[in-house]
Coordinates of C-alpha atoms (C1' of nucleotides) in Angstrom, one line a residue:
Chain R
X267 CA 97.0 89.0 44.2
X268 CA 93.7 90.8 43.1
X269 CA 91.7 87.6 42.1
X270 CA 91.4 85.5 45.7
X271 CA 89.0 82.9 43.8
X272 CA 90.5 82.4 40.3
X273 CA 92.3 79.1 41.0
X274 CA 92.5 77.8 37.7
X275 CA 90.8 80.8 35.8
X276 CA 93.9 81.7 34.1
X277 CA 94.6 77.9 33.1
X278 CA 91.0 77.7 31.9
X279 CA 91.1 80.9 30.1
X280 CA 94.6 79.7 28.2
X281 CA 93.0 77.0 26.6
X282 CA 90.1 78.5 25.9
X283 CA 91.7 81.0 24.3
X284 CA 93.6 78.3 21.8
X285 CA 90.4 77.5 20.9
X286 CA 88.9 80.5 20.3
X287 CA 90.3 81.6 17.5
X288 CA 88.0 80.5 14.2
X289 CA 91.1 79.5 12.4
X290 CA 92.4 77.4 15.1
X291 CA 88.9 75.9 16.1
X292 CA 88.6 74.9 12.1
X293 CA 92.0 73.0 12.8
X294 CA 91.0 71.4 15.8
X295 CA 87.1 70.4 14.6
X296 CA 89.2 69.1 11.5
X297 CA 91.2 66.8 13.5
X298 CA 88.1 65.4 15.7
X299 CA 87.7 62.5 13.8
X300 CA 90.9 61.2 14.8
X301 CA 92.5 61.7 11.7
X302 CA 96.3 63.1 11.2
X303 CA 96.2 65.9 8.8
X304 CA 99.0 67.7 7.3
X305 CA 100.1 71.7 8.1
X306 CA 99.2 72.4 4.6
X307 CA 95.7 70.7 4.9
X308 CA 95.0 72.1 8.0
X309 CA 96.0 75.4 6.7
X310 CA 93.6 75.1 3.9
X311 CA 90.7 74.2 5.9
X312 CA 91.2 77.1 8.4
X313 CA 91.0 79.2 5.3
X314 CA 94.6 80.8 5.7
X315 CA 98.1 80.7 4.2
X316 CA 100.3 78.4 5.2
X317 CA 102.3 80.7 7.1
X318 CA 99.8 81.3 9.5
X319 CA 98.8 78.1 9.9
X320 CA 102.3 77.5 11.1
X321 CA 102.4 79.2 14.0
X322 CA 98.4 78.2 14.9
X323 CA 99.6 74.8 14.6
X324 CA 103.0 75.9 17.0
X325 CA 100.7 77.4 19.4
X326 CA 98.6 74.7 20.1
X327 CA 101.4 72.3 20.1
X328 CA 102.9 74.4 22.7
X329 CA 99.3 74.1 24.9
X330 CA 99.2 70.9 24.5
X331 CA 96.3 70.3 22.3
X332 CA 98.1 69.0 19.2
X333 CA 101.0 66.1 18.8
X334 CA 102.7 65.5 15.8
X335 CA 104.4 63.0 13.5
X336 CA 107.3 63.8 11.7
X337 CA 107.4 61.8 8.4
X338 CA 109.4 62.9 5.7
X339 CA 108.7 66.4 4.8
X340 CA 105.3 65.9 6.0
X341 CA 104.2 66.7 9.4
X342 CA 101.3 65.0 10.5
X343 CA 98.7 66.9 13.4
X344 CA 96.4 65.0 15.3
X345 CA 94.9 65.8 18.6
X346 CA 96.5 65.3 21.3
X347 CA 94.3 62.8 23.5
X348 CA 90.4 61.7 23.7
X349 CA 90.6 64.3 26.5
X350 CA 91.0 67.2 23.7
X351 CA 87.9 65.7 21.5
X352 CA 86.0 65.4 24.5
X353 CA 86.7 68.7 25.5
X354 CA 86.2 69.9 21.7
X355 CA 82.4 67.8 22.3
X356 CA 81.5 69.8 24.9
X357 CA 82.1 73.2 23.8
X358 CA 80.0 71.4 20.3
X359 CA 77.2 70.9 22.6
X360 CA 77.3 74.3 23.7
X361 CA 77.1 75.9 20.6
X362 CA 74.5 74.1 18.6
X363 CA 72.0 74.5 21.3
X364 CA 68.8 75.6 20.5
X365 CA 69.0 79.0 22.3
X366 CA 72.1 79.8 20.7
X367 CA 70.3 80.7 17.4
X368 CA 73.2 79.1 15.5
X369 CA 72.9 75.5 13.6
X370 CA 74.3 73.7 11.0
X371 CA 73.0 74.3 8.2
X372 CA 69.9 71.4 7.6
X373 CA 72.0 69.7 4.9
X374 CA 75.0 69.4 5.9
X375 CA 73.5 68.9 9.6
X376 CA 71.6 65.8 8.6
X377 CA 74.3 64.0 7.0
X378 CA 76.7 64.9 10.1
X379 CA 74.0 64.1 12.9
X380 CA 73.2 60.9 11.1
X381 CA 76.6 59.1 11.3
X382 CA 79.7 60.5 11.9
X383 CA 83.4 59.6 14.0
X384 CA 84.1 61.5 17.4
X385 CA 87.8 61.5 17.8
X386 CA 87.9 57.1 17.1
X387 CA 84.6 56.4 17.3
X388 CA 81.3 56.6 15.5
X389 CA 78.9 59.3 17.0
X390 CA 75.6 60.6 15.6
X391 CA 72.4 58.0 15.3
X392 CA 74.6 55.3 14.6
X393 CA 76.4 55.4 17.3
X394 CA 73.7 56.4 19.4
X395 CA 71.7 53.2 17.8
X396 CA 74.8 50.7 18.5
X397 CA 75.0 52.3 22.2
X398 CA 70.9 51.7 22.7
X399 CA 70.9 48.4 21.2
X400 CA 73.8 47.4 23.9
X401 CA 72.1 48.4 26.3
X402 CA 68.5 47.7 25.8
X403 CA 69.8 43.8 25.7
X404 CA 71.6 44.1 28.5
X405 CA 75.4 43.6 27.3
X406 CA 76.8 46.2 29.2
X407 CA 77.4 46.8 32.8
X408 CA 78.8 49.7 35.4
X409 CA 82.1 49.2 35.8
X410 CA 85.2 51.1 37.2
X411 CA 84.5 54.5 35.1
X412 CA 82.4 53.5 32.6
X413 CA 81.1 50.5 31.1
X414 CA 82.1 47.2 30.6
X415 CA 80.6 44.1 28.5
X416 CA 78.5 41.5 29.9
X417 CA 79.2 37.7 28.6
X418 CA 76.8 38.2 26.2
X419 CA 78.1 41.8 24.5
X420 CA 81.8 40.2 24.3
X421 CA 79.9 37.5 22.0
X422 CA 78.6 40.3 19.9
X423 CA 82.0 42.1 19.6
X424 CA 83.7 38.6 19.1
X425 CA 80.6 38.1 16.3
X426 CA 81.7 41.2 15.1
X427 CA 85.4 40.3 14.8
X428 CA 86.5 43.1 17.5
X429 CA 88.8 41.2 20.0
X430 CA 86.6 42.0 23.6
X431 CA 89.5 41.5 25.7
X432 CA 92.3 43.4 24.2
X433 CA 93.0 45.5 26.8
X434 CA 94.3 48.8 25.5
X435 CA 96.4 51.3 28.4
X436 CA 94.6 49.7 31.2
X437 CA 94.0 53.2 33.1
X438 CA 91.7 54.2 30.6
X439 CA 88.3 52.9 30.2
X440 CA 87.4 50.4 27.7
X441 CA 83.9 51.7 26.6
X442 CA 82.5 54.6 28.6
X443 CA 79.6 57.1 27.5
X444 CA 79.9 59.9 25.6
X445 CA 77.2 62.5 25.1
X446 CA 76.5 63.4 21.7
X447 CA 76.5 67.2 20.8
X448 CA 73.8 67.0 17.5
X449 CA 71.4 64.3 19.4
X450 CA 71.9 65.1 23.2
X451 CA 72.4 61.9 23.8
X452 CA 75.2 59.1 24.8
X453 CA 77.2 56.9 22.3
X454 CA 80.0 54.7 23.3
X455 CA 83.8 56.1 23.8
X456 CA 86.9 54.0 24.5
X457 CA 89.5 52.2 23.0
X458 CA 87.0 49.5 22.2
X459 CA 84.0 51.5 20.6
X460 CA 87.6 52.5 18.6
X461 CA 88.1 49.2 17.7
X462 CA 84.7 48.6 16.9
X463 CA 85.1 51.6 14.5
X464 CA 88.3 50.4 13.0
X465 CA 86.7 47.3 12.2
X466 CA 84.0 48.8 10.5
X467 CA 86.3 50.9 8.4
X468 CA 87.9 47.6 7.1
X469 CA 85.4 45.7 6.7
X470 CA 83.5 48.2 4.6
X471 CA 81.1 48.4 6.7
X472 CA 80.8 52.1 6.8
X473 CA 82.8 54.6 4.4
X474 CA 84.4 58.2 4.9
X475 CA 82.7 61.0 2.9
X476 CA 85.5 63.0 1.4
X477 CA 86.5 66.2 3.2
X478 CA 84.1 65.6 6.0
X479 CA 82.9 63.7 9.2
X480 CA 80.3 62.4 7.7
X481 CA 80.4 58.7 8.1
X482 CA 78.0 56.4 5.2
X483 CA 76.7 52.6 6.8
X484 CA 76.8 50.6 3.7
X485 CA 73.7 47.9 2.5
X486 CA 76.3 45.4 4.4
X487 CA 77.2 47.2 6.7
X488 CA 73.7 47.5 8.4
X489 CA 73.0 44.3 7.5
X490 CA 76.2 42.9 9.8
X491 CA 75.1 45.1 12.5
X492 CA 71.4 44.0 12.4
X493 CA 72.8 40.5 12.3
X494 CA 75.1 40.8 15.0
X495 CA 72.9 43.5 17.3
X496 CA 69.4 42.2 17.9
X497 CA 66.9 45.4 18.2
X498 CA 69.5 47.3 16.3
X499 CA 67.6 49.9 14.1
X500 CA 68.9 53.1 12.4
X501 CA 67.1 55.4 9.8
X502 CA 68.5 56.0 6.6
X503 CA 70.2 58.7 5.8
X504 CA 68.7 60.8 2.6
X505 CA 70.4 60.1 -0.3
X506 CA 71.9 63.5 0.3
X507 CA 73.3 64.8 -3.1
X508 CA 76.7 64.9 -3.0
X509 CA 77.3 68.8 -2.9
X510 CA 80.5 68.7 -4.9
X511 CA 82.1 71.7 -3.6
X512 CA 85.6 72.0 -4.7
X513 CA 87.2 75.1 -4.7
X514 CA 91.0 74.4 -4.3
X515 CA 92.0 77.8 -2.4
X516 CA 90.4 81.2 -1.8
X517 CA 91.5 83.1 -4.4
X518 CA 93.8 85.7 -3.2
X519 CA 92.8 89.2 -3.6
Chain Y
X72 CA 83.4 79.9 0.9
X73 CA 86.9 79.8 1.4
X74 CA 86.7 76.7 4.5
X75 CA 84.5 74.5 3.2
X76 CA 85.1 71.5 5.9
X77 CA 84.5 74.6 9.0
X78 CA 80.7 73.5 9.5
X79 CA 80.7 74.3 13.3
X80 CA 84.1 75.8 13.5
X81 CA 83.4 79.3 14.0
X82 CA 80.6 78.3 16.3
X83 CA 82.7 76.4 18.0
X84 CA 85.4 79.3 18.5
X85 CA 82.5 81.9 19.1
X86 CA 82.1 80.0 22.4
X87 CA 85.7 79.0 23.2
X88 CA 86.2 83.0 22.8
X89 CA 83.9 84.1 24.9
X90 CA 85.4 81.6 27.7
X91 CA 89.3 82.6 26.6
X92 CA 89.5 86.3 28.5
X93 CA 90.9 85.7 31.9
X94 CA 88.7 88.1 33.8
X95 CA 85.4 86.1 31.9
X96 CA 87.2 82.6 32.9
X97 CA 87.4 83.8 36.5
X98 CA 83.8 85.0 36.2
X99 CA 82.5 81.4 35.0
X100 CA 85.3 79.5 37.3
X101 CA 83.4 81.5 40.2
X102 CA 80.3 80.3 39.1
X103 CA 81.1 76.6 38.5
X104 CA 80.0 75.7 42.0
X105 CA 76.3 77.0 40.5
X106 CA 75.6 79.5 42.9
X107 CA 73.9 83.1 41.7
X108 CA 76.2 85.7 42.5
X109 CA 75.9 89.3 41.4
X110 CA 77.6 91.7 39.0
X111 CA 79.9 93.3 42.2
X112 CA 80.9 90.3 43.7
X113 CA 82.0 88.6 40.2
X114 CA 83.8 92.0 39.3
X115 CA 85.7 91.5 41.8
X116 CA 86.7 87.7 41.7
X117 CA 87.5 88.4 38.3
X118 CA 89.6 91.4 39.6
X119 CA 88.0 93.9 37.2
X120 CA 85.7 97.2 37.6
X121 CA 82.5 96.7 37.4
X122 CA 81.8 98.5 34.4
X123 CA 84.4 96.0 32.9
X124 CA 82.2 93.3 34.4
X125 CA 79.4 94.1 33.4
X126 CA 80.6 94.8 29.3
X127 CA 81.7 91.1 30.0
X128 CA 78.3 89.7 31.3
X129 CA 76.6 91.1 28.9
X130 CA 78.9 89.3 26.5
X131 CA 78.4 85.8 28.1
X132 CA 74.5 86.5 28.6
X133 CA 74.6 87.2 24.8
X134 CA 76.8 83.8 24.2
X135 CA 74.0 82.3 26.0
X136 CA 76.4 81.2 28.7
X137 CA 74.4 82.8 31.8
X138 CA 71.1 83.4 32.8
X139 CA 70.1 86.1 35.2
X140 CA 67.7 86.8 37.6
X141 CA 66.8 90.4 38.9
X142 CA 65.9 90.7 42.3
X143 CA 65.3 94.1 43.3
X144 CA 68.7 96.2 42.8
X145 CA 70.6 93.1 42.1
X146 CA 71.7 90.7 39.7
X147 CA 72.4 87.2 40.2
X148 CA 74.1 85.6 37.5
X149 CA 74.2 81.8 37.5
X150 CA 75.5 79.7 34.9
X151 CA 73.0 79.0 32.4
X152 CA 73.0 75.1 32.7
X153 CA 74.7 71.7 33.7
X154 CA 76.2 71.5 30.1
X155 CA 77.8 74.8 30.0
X156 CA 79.5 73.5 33.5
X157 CA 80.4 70.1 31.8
X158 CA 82.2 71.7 29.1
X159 CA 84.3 74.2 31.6
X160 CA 85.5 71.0 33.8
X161 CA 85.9 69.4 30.5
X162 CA 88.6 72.2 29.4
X163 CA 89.9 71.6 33.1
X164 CA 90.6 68.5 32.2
X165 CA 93.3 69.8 29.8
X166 CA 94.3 72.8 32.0
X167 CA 95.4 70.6 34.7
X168 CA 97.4 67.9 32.7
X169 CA 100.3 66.9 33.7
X170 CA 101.6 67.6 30.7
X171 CA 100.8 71.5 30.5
X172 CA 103.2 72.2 33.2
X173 CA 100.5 74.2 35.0
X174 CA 99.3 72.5 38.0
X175 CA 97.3 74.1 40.8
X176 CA 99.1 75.6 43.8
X177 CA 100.0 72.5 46.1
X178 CA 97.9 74.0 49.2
X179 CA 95.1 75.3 47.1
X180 CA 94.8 72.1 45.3
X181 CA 94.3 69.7 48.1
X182 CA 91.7 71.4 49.4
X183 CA 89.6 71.1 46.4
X184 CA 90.7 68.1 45.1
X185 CA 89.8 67.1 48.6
X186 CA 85.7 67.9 47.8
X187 CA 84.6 70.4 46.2
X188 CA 80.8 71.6 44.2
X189 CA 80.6 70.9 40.4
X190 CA 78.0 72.5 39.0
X191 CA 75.0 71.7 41.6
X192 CA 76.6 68.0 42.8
X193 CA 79.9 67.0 44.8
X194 CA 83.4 66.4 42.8
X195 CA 86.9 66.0 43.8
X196 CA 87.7 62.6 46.6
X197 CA 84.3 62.5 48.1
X198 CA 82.5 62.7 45.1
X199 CA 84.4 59.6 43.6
X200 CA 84.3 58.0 46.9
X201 CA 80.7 58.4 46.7
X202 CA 80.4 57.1 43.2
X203 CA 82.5 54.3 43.8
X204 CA 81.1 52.9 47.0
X205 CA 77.7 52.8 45.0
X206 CA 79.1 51.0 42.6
X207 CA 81.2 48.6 44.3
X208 CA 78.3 47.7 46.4
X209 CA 75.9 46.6 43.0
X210 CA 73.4 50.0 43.6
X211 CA 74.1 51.5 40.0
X212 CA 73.1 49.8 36.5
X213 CA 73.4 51.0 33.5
X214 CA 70.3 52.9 32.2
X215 CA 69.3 55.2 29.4
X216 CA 72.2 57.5 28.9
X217 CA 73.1 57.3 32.7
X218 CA 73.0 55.2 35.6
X219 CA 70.1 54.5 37.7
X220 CA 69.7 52.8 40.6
X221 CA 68.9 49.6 41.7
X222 CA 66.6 48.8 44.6
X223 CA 69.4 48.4 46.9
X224 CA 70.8 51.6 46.1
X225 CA 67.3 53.2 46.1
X226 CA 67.1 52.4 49.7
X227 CA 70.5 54.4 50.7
X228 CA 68.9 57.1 49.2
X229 CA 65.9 56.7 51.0
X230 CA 68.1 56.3 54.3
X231 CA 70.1 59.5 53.6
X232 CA 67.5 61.4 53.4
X233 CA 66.7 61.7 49.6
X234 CA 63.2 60.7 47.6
X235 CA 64.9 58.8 44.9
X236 CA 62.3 58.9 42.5
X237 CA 61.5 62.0 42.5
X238 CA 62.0 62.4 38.6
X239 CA 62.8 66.4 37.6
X240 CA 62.8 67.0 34.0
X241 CA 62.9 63.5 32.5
X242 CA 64.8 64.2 29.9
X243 CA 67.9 64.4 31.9
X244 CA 69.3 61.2 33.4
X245 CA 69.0 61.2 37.6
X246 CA 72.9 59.8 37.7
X247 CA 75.3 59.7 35.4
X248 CA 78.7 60.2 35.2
X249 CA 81.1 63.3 35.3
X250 CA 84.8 63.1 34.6
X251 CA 86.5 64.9 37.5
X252 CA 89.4 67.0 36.1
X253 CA 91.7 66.6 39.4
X254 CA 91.0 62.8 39.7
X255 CA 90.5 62.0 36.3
X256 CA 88.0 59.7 37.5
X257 CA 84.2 59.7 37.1
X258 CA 81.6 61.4 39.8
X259 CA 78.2 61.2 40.0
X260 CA 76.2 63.7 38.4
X261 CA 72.3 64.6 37.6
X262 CA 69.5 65.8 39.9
X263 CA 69.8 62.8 42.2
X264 CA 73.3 63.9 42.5
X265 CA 72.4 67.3 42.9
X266 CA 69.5 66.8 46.0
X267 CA 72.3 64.7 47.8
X268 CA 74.7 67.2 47.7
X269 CA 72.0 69.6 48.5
X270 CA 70.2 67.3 51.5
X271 CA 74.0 67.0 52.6
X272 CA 74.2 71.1 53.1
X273 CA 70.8 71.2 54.5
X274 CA 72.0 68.8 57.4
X275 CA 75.3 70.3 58.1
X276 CA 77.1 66.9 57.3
X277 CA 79.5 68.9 54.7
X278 CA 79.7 73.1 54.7
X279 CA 81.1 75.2 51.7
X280 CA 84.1 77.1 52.4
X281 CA 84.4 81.1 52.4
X282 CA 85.2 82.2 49.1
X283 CA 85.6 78.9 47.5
X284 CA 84.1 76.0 45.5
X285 CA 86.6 74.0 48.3
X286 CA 84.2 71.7 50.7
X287 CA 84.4 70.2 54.1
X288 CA 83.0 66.9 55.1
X289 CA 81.8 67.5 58.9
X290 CA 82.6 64.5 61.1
X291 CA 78.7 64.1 61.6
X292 CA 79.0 64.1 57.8
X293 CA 81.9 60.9 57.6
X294 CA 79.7 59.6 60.2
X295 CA 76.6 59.4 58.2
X296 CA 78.2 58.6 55.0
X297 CA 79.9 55.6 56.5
X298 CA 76.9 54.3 58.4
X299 CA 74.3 54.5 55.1
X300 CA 77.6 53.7 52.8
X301 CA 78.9 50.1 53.0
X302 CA 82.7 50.7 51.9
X303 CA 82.2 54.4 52.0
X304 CA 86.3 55.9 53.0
X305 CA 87.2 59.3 52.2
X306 CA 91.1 60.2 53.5
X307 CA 90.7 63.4 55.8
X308 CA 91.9 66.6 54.5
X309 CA 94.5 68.2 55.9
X310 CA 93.7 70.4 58.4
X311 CA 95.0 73.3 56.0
X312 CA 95.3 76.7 58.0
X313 CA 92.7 79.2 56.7
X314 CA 94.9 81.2 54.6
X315 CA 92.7 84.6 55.6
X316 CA 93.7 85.8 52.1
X317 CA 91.2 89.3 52.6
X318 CA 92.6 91.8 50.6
X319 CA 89.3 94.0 49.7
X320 CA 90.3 95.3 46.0
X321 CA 93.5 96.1 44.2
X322 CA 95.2 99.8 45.6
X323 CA 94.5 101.6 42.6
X324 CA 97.6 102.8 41.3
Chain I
dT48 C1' 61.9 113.7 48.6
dC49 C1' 66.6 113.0 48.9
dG50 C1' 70.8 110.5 48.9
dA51 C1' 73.2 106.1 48.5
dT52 C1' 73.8 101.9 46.0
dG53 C1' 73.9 98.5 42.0
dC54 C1' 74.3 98.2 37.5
dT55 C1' 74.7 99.6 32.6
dA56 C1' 75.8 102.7 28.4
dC57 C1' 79.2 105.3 25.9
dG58 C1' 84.1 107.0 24.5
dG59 C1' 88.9 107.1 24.1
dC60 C1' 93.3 104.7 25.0
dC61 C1' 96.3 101.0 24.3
dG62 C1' 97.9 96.4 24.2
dT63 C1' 97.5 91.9 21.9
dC64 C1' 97.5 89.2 18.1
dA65 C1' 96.0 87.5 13.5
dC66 C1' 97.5 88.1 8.9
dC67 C1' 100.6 87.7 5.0
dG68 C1' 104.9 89.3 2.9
dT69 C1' 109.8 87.5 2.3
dA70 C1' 113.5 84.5 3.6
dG71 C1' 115.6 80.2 5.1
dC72 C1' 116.1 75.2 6.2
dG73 C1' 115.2 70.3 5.4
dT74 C1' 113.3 66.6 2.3
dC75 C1' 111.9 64.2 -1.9
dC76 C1' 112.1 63.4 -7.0
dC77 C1' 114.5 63.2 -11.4
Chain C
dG193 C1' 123.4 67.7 -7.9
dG194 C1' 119.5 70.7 -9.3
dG195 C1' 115.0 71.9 -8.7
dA196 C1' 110.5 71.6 -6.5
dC197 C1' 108.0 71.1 -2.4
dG198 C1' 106.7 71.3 2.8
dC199 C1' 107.2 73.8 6.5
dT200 C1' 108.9 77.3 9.8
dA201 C1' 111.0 81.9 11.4
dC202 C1' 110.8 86.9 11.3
dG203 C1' 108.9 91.7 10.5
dG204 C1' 105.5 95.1 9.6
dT205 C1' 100.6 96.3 9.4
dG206 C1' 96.1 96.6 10.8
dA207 C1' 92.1 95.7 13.6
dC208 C1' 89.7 93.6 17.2
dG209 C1' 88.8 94.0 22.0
dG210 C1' 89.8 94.7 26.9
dC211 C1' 90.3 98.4 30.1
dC212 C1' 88.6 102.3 32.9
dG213 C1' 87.0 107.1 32.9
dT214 C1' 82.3 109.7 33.2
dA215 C1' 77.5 109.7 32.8
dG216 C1' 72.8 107.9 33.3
dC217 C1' 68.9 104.8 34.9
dA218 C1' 66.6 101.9 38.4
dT219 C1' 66.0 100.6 43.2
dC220 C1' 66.3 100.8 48.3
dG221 C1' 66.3 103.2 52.8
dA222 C1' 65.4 107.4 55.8

DNA sequence: TCGATGCTACGGCCGTCACCGTAGCGTCCC
DNA sequence: GGGACGCTACGGTGACGGCCGTAGCATCGA
């Protein structure tokens, strides 16, 4: 009854609160590329024992940010919903701001910002480069919440083997911007920049790098996009030595 | 050394922490409409002393959250930018799921989900109707990471009352969209966004309510909306008795 | 000049919660 | 079945941090 004005403060501040705890926002920047990772995994990466994990992993259940797969004696976390990543992208942005004094570190930054999935989709300068190249020849168009693909960008995607027409949950949108947290700028979202991923994945077009974000375009890779996406252009990434750090638990004390 | 896949984590979770205290939430949920208000007034929407309030500015100041600007005796704290209001209405988003089994208050709610200020620019039914007349009627296309607007939409710009090329800081887009967390549906956003909202105040057409991010759309206001607007409809709000909620500070116990 | 006001700095109190120990339940492999 | 493994439930410990007291500095008005 004190707080006239705080609507939704308390709501906000309960979420926020899920994610502001390091070991929980290692979880939950973990899962952002979509993946479904197991307890243990996710307790490793927080840097705890699996105990604790446990009830991280129950809390944020509970608020709504995690869902989870039974299978076997395996229990699988991935996030909740492209709202939680997008949420998860906009604290990102936040915190690697210039003002804030805090950056990834140059290395790791550079393979991170140059390719990299957002929830089911690539984000970095490739996405970026796949979002400008669609735009700049005119294959996409407003539509109802985001964007949608003229004639001639369902030819691409068709080109491309991505199926332009598969339409997904129809309430969401089928490709909609997404601002990028390392290059302040949009890439393409929605179930069909997820496809377009997917496809990518198979194909071999782009790889995984182990135990990271980090996405790699292959030789063919950018040569099928270049192909298929005239004025398509994306720098190499730097060789980028493969750091090699494998330390299988903290050792305990 | 222990977390080696937690490049942004704890950055991440600095941030998320400094927005998970409730009385800090309130503070930034107070300031979400982006007016400057001063260390008193948000000590008290946050329902907290002011030496408490001032411990937590200092915090968010710090977190690079705020900026301030000292005018005589006072303080007027402001959010520090349109992305640290993005990534608030994009926790929103997830405090107001269905799911989460928090909603707003029924009464409460309509009135903002009715219109309300995000940021510096109109959310909530009249910003979508907004957005969505404009797009129904051809006056947004696609542009670099936004929209912009075509001539036809340049004009009801020009009619309303708004320069539409007046270009602020380039590097942000003029319009682009802004999911609206009690919609789920996309606004308009940006400077452009911001000066109609603002030319909208200046003319009386829609007037903030007390103590609130809540706004009303005048009838002059439906009236000019409609007439520069082809397809323009925004349902009334309920007339929604003023509550006269005016309790000046907790009875301290 | 003097008092009132707005705000911040410091100190002590106390609640909250992250952490890991042990223990228990379910699942897979041999 | 027996054992190993994955995960969760519970209890105690410790520390971080929110809270408000008093005190101090700057500004405004008379």
């Amino acid at each position: 009854m004190s707080t006239p004005n705080s609507y939704s403060g308390p709501y906000l501040a309960e979420i926020a609160h899920l994610m502001g705890d390091p070991a929980r926002a290692n979880m939950l920047h973990a899962l952002m590329d979509g993946r479904a990772l197991t307890a243990k995994e996710l307790a490793w990466l927080a840097g705890v024992a699996p105990q604790t994990a446990s009830g991280h992993l129950a809390k944020l259940m509970q608020g709504g940010l995690l869902a989870v797969a039974a299978q076997g004696r395996h229990r699988y976390y991935r996030l909740a919903g492209p709202e939680v990543a997008q949420a998860l992208e906009g604290l990102m942005v936040l915190a690697n701001r210039e003002g804030s004094g805090r950056r990834l570190p140059s290395r790791v930054g550079a393979e991170l910002s140059f390719a990299r999935t957002c929830y089911d989709h690539f984000a970095g300068k490739l996405g970026i480069a796949i979002h400008d190249a669609l735009m700049a020849g005119g294959h996409l168009a407003v539509s109802e919440g985001g964007y949608a693909l003229t004639a001639s960008g369902k030819a691409i995607f068709v080109a491309l083997g991505v199926d332009p027409d598969q339409s997904g949950r129809s309430r969401r949108a089928a490709l909609r911007p997404c601002l990028d947290w390392s290059e302040r700028r949009p890439h393409l979202a929605g179930h069909l920049a997820a496809a377009l991923a997917c496809r990518c994945f198979e194909m071999g077009w782009t790889r995984r790098r182990k135990d990271s974000r980090a996405v790699t375009l292959t030789g063919e890779g950018r040569s099928v996009l270049e192909a298929a996406l005239p004025g398509f252009r994306c720098d190499a990434p730097e060789p980028a030595v493969t750091p090699s750090r494998r330390e299988p638990a903290p050792a305990p004390a």
